[in-house]
Short mmCIF file of C-alpha atoms in Angstrom, two decimals:
data_model
loop_
_atom_site.label_atom_id
_atom_site.label_comp_id
_atom_site.label_asym_id
_atom_site.label_seq_id
_atom_site.Cartn_x
_atom_site.Cartn_y
_atom_site.Cartn_z
CA HIS O 1 0.00 0.00 0.00
CA GLY O 2 1.25 3.46 -0.81
CA GLY O 3 -0.19 6.91 -1.06
CA GLY O 4 0.31 10.61 -0.84
CA SER O 5 -1.54 13.88 -0.58
CA VAL O 6 -1.03 17.56 -1.25
CA VAL O 7 -2.85 20.37 0.58
CA VAL O 8 -2.98 24.08 -0.13
CA ALA O 9 -3.83 25.86 3.12
CA ILE O 10 -4.07 29.38 4.50
CA PRO O 11 -2.67 29.60 8.05
CA VAL O 12 -4.58 31.82 10.48
CA GLU O 13 -3.59 32.63 14.08
CA ARG O 14 -5.65 34.40 16.70
CA ASN O 15 -5.05 34.56 20.47
CA GLY O 16 -2.59 31.64 20.33
CA THR O 17 -4.99 29.37 18.44
CA ARG O 18 -3.74 28.30 15.02
CA MET O 19 -5.88 27.06 12.15
CA ALA O 20 -4.95 26.11 8.59
CA PRO O 21 -8.05 25.44 6.47
CA GLY O 22 -7.23 24.09 3.04
CA ILE O 23 -8.17 21.91 0.10
CA GLY O 24 -6.21 18.97 -1.16
CA VAL O 25 -5.99 15.90 -3.34
CA ALA O 26 -4.91 12.40 -2.34
CA LEU O 27 -3.89 9.23 -4.19
CA ALA O 28 -3.59 5.69 -2.79
CA ALA O 29 -2.66 2.42 -4.49
CA ASP O 30 -2.83 -1.19 -3.29
CA ARG O 31 -1.05 -4.06 -5.00
CA ARG O 32 -1.14 -7.71 -4.00
CA LEU O 33 2.22 -9.28 -4.74
CA ALA O 34 1.47 -12.93 -3.91
CA GLY O 35 -1.45 -15.31 -3.51
CA PRO O 36 -4.08 -16.89 -5.73
CA GLU O 37 -5.95 -13.67 -6.50
CA ALA O 38 -4.54 -10.48 -7.90
CA LEU O 39 -6.07 -7.40 -6.32
CA ASP O 40 -5.00 -4.06 -7.66
CA ALA O 41 -6.87 -0.97 -6.54
CA THR O 42 -6.24 2.72 -6.93
CA ALA O 43 -8.24 5.49 -5.29
CA TRP O 44 -8.01 9.25 -5.55
CA GLY O 45 -10.05 12.08 -4.18
CA ALA O 46 -10.39 15.68 -3.13
CA PHE O 47 -10.90 16.89 0.43
CA PHE O 48 -11.25 19.90 2.73
CA SER O 49 -9.18 19.89 5.91
CA ALA O 50 -9.19 22.29 8.87
CA PRO O 51 -6.53 21.42 11.47
CA THR O 52 -6.86 23.60 14.58
CA THR O 53 -4.27 23.81 17.36
CA VAL O 54 -5.16 25.16 20.81
CA PRO O 55 -2.43 25.82 23.40
CA LEU O 56 -3.07 24.16 26.78
CA GLY O 57 -0.14 25.24 28.93
CA PRO O 58 3.01 23.54 27.59
CA VAL O 59 0.94 21.24 25.33
CA GLY O 60 -0.57 22.06 21.96
CA LEU O 61 -3.74 20.07 21.26
CA THR O 62 -4.51 19.67 17.55
CA LEU O 63 -7.85 18.53 16.16
CA ASP O 64 -7.84 17.79 12.43
CA ALA O 65 -11.19 17.23 10.74
CA ALA O 66 -11.43 16.47 7.02
CA VAL O 67 -14.27 15.74 4.61
CA GLY O 68 -13.96 14.71 1.00
CA VAL O 69 -14.95 12.47 -1.88
CA VAL O 70 -13.00 9.45 -3.10
CA GLN O 71 -13.22 7.65 -6.44
CA ASP O 72 -12.70 3.96 -5.74
CA THR O 73 -11.68 1.48 -8.46
CA LEU O 74 -12.27 -1.74 -6.50
CA PRO O 75 -14.05 -4.37 -8.59
CA GLY O 76 -17.74 -4.61 -7.70
CA ALA O 77 -17.96 -1.22 -5.98
CA ALA O 78 -21.59 -0.12 -5.67
CA THR O 79 -20.79 3.49 -6.53
CA PRO O 80 -17.65 5.03 -8.01
CA TRP O 81 -17.69 7.94 -5.53
CA ASP O 82 -17.72 7.66 -1.73
CA LEU O 83 -17.97 10.34 0.95
CA THR O 84 -15.09 10.20 3.43
CA LEU O 85 -14.82 11.77 6.86
CA SER O 86 -11.79 11.69 9.13
CA LEU O 87 -10.96 13.03 12.54
CA ALA O 88 -7.55 13.02 14.21
CA VAL O 89 -6.34 14.33 17.57
CA ARG O 90 -2.69 15.02 18.38
CA ALA O 91 -0.92 16.38 21.48
CA ASP O 92 2.39 18.21 20.91
CA ILE O 93 4.55 18.30 24.02
#
């Protein structure tokens, strides 16, 4: 499995809180190298991301929410486009 993404964001800071809303594109590829069945899949999509960092004393707490659409090329997929949501939390010490 391999993949990558690129985001163009505009950083904003106010009262110590940092936010970087942006739009991006992502590409992922899966290849099966061994076994009875060959499964090759590639997916790409576009997304909106808005990571926000809030200072809590010596720790920065980051919440990254993203929403996007992904075109999936898996055989037998019911629809070629899927809605994707992700949420990540990170603490920087």
